[in-house]
Amino acid sequence: MLRTFYDFHLERNTGSLLVNPFPLVRNQRSARANAHHNPEKEHNKQRTSLYRPKVPKRIPRRIPDEKYTEVFAGLRSHRDRALLAFWVATGARAEELLTAKQGDAVVGQQTIGVIRKGTRAYQELPATPDAFVWLRLYQEESWNKGVPRRHAQPLWWTLRRPWRPLEYDAARMMFNRANELLGANWTLHDLRHTATFLMLDDPNMPPVYVQHILGHKHLSTLDIYNRPTRDDVISAGLAHHARQEHKRNNPPPAPPAPAYNRDSLDVLFGGSPG
């Protein structure tokens, strides 16, 4: 952007500029990387300009279990509790869950269907029994108030008349109010990260299943969740030192006395040689 800005003023001779302080790479003739790329070959890693910083890859944020419990306790309605439980159980994106229909929640199979972002494919996601308990409490309460009750109707509605399907901005404001009680700044997307961490922490959960549940195209997208945070590294290091200290202070017991020599027993009791 800055390079284009200076090029614009240099071409029109405005100001006292003599050179562009953000030039292209010197040995590059085109302003676009891989401009003359051969489609039969792979793309090369090529810089388009100097002074272009690399965007660091941030480690996804997860909500600790104790903080999640506090956020859950700060919610005001069964609808909000059901939403939070489904987000953390399924790992679905906020928009995907909010656009689900009433017929998509199948209690008997303990799944909820969503339309995937990007591919627009329909996918059933497993959820926890607690999520369906909160969902049933919310539905019974809302149906008694007059919320439409049909399989093709939206699953999530506003809490007051006139009844309208719950939209993303309203759900985000609901979650922000719970955040304010704790002085936190988590987002709805952090709930998806939290669900991913919980699934990957289970040694009996194959990563390829986690990939399918999240709707990722490539398994390598989960690599970012394998990067430990600063707190995780410090906690692991302190635990290691504690184990070493316990090992030094509690040496293993001495081994038992050795067994009798077989040759001596043969001589003593007249056993046959060999």
Tab-separated table of C-alpha atoms in Angstrom:
chain	number	residue	atom	x	y	z
A	1	MET	CA	0.000	0.000	0.000
A	2	LEU	CA	2.777	2.433	0.911
A	3	ARG	CA	4.749	1.511	-2.199
A	4	THR	CA	1.729	2.274	-4.400
A	5	PHE	CA	1.165	5.561	-2.576
A	6	TYR	CA	4.727	6.753	-3.266
A	7	ASP	CA	4.615	5.512	-6.879
A	8	PHE	CA	1.483	7.561	-7.433
A	9	HIS	CA	3.141	10.776	-6.263
A	10	LEU	CA	6.379	10.045	-8.128
A	11	GLU	CA	4.508	9.601	-11.398
A	12	ARG	CA	2.716	12.916	-10.932
A	13	ASN	CA	5.796	14.702	-9.599
A	14	THR	CA	3.995	15.895	-6.501
A	15	GLY	CA	6.102	16.892	-3.534
A	16	SER	CA	9.857	16.570	-3.397
A	17	LEU	CA	10.154	12.774	-3.635
A	18	LEU	CA	13.128	11.355	-5.521
A	19	VAL	CA	12.829	7.635	-4.770
A	20	ASN	CA	10.260	5.221	-3.428
A	21	PRO	CA	11.321	4.237	0.122
A	22	PHE	CA	9.497	0.899	-0.331
A	23	PRO	CA	10.966	-0.465	-3.582
A	24	LEU	CA	10.419	-3.811	-5.212
A	25	VAL	CA	13.054	-6.502	-4.909
A	26	ARG	CA	15.978	-5.294	-7.002
A	27	ASN	CA	16.365	-8.391	-9.165
A	28	GLN	CA	12.664	-8.582	-9.959
A	29	ARG	CA	11.197	-7.075	-13.119
A	30	SER	CA	7.522	-7.570	-12.372
A	31	ALA	CA	5.436	-6.064	-9.603
A	32	ARG	CA	3.661	-9.360	-9.004
A	33	ALA	CA	5.198	-12.474	-7.512
A	34	ASN	CA	5.308	-15.439	-9.910
A	35	ALA	CA	4.051	-13.220	-12.724
A	36	HIS	CA	5.527	-15.521	-15.393
A	37	HIS	CA	4.823	-18.773	-13.613
A	38	ASN	CA	4.839	-22.006	-15.600
A	39	PRO	CA	1.563	-23.798	-14.742
A	40	GLU	CA	3.323	-27.162	-15.021
A	41	LYS	CA	5.648	-26.320	-12.131
A	42	GLU	CA	5.056	-25.508	-8.474
A	43	HIS	CA	5.011	-21.920	-7.274
A	44	ASN	CA	8.277	-20.613	-5.881
A	45	LYS	CA	8.515	-18.599	-2.689
A	46	GLN	CA	9.193	-15.151	-4.069
A	47	ARG	CA	9.147	-11.793	-2.337
A	48	THR	CA	7.360	-8.954	-4.065
A	49	SER	CA	8.946	-6.088	-2.165
A	50	LEU	CA	11.370	-5.135	0.545
A	51	TYR	CA	10.433	-4.125	4.095
A	52	ARG	CA	7.311	-6.277	4.065
A	53	PRO	CA	6.934	-7.794	7.554
A	54	LYS	CA	5.746	-11.339	7.982
A	55	VAL	CA	2.500	-11.744	9.864
A	56	PRO	CA	3.205	-13.924	12.919
A	57	LYS	CA	1.046	-16.996	13.421
A	58	ARG	CA	-0.697	-16.640	16.738
A	59	ILE	CA	-1.483	-19.584	18.951
A	60	PRO	CA	-5.267	-20.025	19.246
A	61	ARG	CA	-6.725	-19.006	22.571
A	62	ARG	CA	-8.606	-21.475	24.718
A	63	ILE	CA	-10.843	-20.729	27.678
A	64	PRO	CA	-9.609	-22.527	30.829
A	65	ASP	CA	-12.080	-24.913	32.420
A	66	GLU	CA	-12.518	-22.836	35.566
A	67	LYS	CA	-13.098	-19.642	33.555
A	68	TYR	CA	-15.535	-21.395	31.253
A	69	THR	CA	-17.542	-22.427	34.315
A	70	GLU	CA	-17.621	-18.806	35.490
A	71	VAL	CA	-18.727	-17.564	32.065
A	72	PHE	CA	-21.413	-20.246	31.928
A	73	ALA	CA	-22.669	-19.245	35.369
A	74	GLY	CA	-22.896	-15.614	34.246
A	75	LEU	CA	-25.354	-16.345	31.438
A	76	ARG	CA	-28.934	-15.204	31.925
A	77	SER	CA	-31.090	-17.713	30.049
A	78	HIS	CA	-31.376	-21.373	29.079
A	79	ARG	CA	-30.943	-20.326	25.434
A	80	ASP	CA	-27.552	-18.785	26.116
A	81	ARG	CA	-26.444	-21.799	28.168
A	82	ALA	CA	-27.506	-24.154	25.388
A	83	LEU	CA	-25.654	-22.097	22.784
A	84	LEU	CA	-22.463	-22.062	24.813
A	85	ALA	CA	-22.674	-25.793	25.488
A	86	PHE	CA	-23.154	-26.578	21.782
A	87	TRP	CA	-20.325	-24.298	20.662
A	88	VAL	CA	-17.831	-25.954	22.998
A	89	ALA	CA	-19.146	-29.470	22.316
A	90	THR	CA	-19.244	-29.336	18.523
A	91	GLY	CA	-16.541	-26.842	17.583
A	92	ALA	CA	-18.939	-25.316	15.058
A	93	ARG	CA	-18.462	-21.742	13.941
A	94	ALA	CA	-20.800	-19.213	15.517
A	95	GLU	CA	-22.683	-18.536	12.272
A	96	GLU	CA	-23.014	-22.238	11.492
A	97	LEU	CA	-24.750	-23.024	14.769
A	98	LEU	CA	-26.951	-19.932	14.695
A	99	THR	CA	-28.419	-20.880	11.299
A	100	ALA	CA	-29.437	-24.401	12.401
A	101	LYS	CA	-33.101	-25.410	12.171
A	102	GLN	CA	-35.182	-27.101	14.849
A	103	GLY	CA	-35.185	-30.344	12.891
A	104	ASP	CA	-31.384	-30.367	12.790
A	105	ALA	CA	-31.129	-31.179	16.521
A	106	VAL	CA	-31.611	-34.952	16.792
A	107	VAL	CA	-31.757	-35.896	20.456
A	108	GLY	CA	-31.826	-39.654	19.857
A	109	GLN	CA	-28.572	-39.578	17.893
A	110	GLN	CA	-27.123	-36.766	20.024
A	111	THR	CA	-26.174	-34.763	16.918
A	112	ILE	CA	-26.928	-31.364	15.479
A	113	GLY	CA	-26.713	-30.534	11.771
A	114	VAL	CA	-25.118	-27.357	10.426
A	115	ILE	CA	-24.399	-25.831	7.009
A	116	ARG	CA	-20.651	-25.537	6.641
A	117	LYS	CA	-19.145	-22.165	5.838
A	118	GLY	CA	-17.497	-22.109	2.418
A	119	THR	CA	-18.559	-25.503	1.072
A	120	ARG	CA	-22.219	-25.024	2.124
A	121	ALA	CA	-22.327	-28.764	2.813
A	122	TYR	CA	-24.655	-30.164	5.444
A	123	GLN	CA	-22.857	-31.973	8.280
A	124	GLU	CA	-24.019	-33.610	11.490
A	125	LEU	CA	-21.874	-32.906	14.539
A	126	PRO	CA	-21.812	-34.853	17.826
A	127	ALA	CA	-22.698	-32.960	20.993
A	128	THR	CA	-22.838	-33.626	24.713
A	129	PRO	CA	-25.935	-34.733	26.646
A	130	ASP	CA	-25.724	-31.543	28.736
A	131	ALA	CA	-26.095	-29.430	25.610
A	132	PHE	CA	-29.344	-31.185	24.722
A	133	VAL	CA	-30.617	-30.829	28.280
A	134	TRP	CA	-30.162	-27.055	28.133
A	135	LEU	CA	-31.657	-27.022	24.639
A	136	ARG	CA	-34.805	-28.812	25.812
A	137	LEU	CA	-35.193	-26.434	28.759
A	138	TYR	CA	-34.882	-23.478	26.387
A	139	GLN	CA	-37.312	-24.936	23.851
A	140	GLU	CA	-40.007	-25.741	26.384
A	141	GLU	CA	-39.728	-22.248	27.822
A	142	SER	CA	-39.787	-20.523	24.422
A	143	TRP	CA	-42.598	-22.667	22.991
A	144	ASN	CA	-44.794	-21.825	25.969
A	145	LYS	CA	-44.250	-18.149	25.179
A	146	GLY	CA	-45.344	-18.569	21.557
A	147	VAL	CA	-42.142	-19.134	19.576
A	148	PRO	CA	-42.903	-20.999	16.286
A	149	ARG	CA	-42.512	-24.753	16.620
A	150	ARG	CA	-41.726	-26.549	13.364
A	151	HIS	CA	-38.844	-28.595	11.998
A	152	ALA	CA	-38.088	-26.015	9.313
A	153	GLN	CA	-38.170	-23.072	11.736
A	154	PRO	CA	-34.918	-21.592	13.128
A	155	LEU	CA	-33.586	-23.233	16.265
A	156	TRP	CA	-32.506	-20.028	18.034
A	157	TRP	CA	-34.830	-17.066	18.629
A	158	THR	CA	-34.806	-13.783	20.474
A	159	LEU	CA	-36.059	-13.873	24.050
A	160	ARG	CA	-38.677	-11.148	23.638
A	161	ARG	CA	-41.425	-10.264	21.207
A	162	PRO	CA	-41.550	-9.716	18.328
A	163	TRP	CA	-39.962	-13.124	17.770
A	164	ARG	CA	-37.002	-12.976	15.402
A	165	PRO	CA	-34.251	-15.500	14.598
A	166	LEU	CA	-31.164	-14.867	16.713
A	167	GLU	CA	-28.420	-13.203	14.685
A	168	TYR	CA	-24.664	-13.155	15.145
A	169	ASP	CA	-24.428	-9.618	16.529
A	170	ALA	CA	-26.992	-10.366	19.245
A	171	ALA	CA	-25.187	-13.582	20.206
A	172	ARG	CA	-21.872	-11.739	20.335
A	173	MET	CA	-23.347	-9.069	22.623
A	174	MET	CA	-24.714	-11.803	24.881
A	175	PHE	CA	-21.269	-13.383	25.178
A	176	ASN	CA	-19.619	-9.999	25.735
A	177	ARG	CA	-21.916	-9.310	28.688
A	178	ALA	CA	-20.749	-12.547	30.293
A	179	ASN	CA	-17.153	-11.526	29.572
A	180	GLU	CA	-17.644	-8.213	31.335
A	181	LEU	CA	-18.475	-9.998	34.568
A	182	LEU	CA	-14.977	-11.558	34.526
A	183	GLY	CA	-13.116	-8.684	32.915
A	184	ALA	CA	-12.189	-11.008	30.026
A	185	ASN	CA	-12.061	-10.444	26.270
A	186	TRP	CA	-12.760	-13.866	24.779
A	187	THR	CA	-14.610	-14.094	21.493
A	188	LEU	CA	-17.141	-16.535	20.094
A	189	HIS	CA	-14.431	-17.977	17.868
A	190	ASP	CA	-12.369	-18.779	20.977
A	191	LEU	CA	-15.109	-21.273	21.847
A	192	ARG	CA	-14.277	-23.140	18.619
A	193	HIS	CA	-10.597	-23.155	19.614
A	194	THR	CA	-11.533	-24.400	23.082
A	195	ALA	CA	-13.497	-27.289	21.590
A	196	THR	CA	-10.532	-28.172	19.368
A	197	PHE	CA	-8.104	-28.236	22.285
A	198	LEU	CA	-10.474	-30.441	24.305
A	199	MET	CA	-10.739	-32.963	21.479
A	200	LEU	CA	-7.001	-33.004	20.778
A	201	ASP	CA	-6.225	-33.456	24.484
A	202	ASP	CA	-8.075	-36.780	24.376
A	203	PRO	CA	-5.492	-39.479	23.475
A	204	ASN	CA	-8.285	-41.740	22.203
A	205	MET	CA	-9.540	-39.121	19.718
A	206	PRO	CA	-7.724	-39.470	16.344
A	207	PRO	CA	-6.764	-36.066	14.892
A	208	VAL	CA	-8.316	-37.008	11.554
A	209	TYR	CA	-11.719	-37.180	13.289
A	210	VAL	CA	-11.117	-33.756	14.829
A	211	GLN	CA	-10.291	-32.447	11.353
A	212	HIS	CA	-13.587	-33.780	10.007
A	213	ILE	CA	-15.618	-32.383	12.904
A	214	LEU	CA	-14.095	-28.931	12.438
A	215	GLY	CA	-14.661	-29.065	8.684
A	216	HIS	CA	-11.006	-28.469	7.786
A	217	LYS	CA	-9.803	-29.549	4.369
A	218	HIS	CA	-6.282	-30.502	5.418
A	219	LEU	CA	-5.028	-32.247	8.548
A	220	SER	CA	-2.046	-29.879	8.671
A	221	THR	CA	-4.360	-27.067	9.815
A	222	LEU	CA	-4.319	-28.664	13.265
A	223	ASP	CA	-0.558	-28.140	13.607
A	224	ILE	CA	-1.112	-24.681	15.052
A	225	TYR	CA	-2.814	-26.263	18.073
A	226	ASN	CA	0.341	-28.272	18.863
A	227	ARG	CA	2.349	-25.162	19.686
A	228	PRO	CA	2.582	-24.809	23.467
A	229	THR	CA	1.901	-21.486	25.075
A	230	ARG	CA	4.279	-19.748	27.457
A	231	ASP	CA	2.213	-20.814	30.470
A	232	ASP	CA	2.133	-24.430	29.281
A	233	VAL	CA	5.922	-24.507	28.891
A	234	ILE	CA	6.516	-23.010	32.338
A	235	SER	CA	4.025	-25.372	33.997
A	236	ALA	CA	5.617	-28.394	32.318
A	237	GLY	CA	9.101	-27.253	33.348
A	238	LEU	CA	8.084	-26.727	36.974
A	239	ALA	CA	6.412	-30.137	37.040
A	240	HIS	CA	9.611	-31.711	35.694
A	241	HIS	CA	11.725	-30.092	38.423
A	242	ALA	CA	9.233	-31.241	41.070
A	243	ARG	CA	9.481	-34.847	39.843
A	244	GLN	CA	13.268	-34.713	39.882
A	245	GLU	CA	13.269	-33.280	43.425
A	246	HIS	CA	10.888	-36.016	44.592
A	247	LYS	CA	13.130	-38.638	43.000
A	248	ARG	CA	16.201	-37.300	44.826
A	249	ASN	CA	14.431	-37.129	48.171
A	250	ASN	CA	12.881	-40.575	47.804
A	251	PRO	CA	15.541	-42.935	46.445
A	252	PRO	CA	14.409	-46.409	45.403
A	253	PRO	CA	14.733	-49.160	48.054
A	254	ALA	CA	17.777	-51.379	48.032
A	255	PRO	CA	17.434	-54.524	45.935
A	256	PRO	CA	16.743	-57.783	47.815
A	257	ALA	CA	19.566	-60.134	48.783
A	258	PRO	CA	20.870	-62.241	45.902
A	259	ALA	CA	19.634	-65.806	45.572
A	260	TYR	CA	21.659	-68.822	46.649
A	261	ASN	CA	24.382	-70.018	44.305
A	262	ARG	CA	23.266	-73.071	42.381
A	263	ASP	CA	26.677	-74.774	42.570
A	264	SER	CA	26.766	-74.375	46.333
A	265	LEU	CA	23.344	-75.985	46.668
A	266	ASP	CA	24.438	-78.923	44.549
A	267	VAL	CA	27.500	-79.499	46.758
A	268	LEU	CA	25.442	-79.105	49.936
A	269	PHE	CA	22.579	-81.412	48.946
A	270	GLY	CA	24.449	-83.675	46.562
A	271	GLY	CA	22.797	-82.598	43.410
A	272	SER	CA	23.859	-84.033	40.074
A	273	PRO	CA	26.194	-81.826	38.028
A	274	GLY	CA	24.751	-80.311	34.844
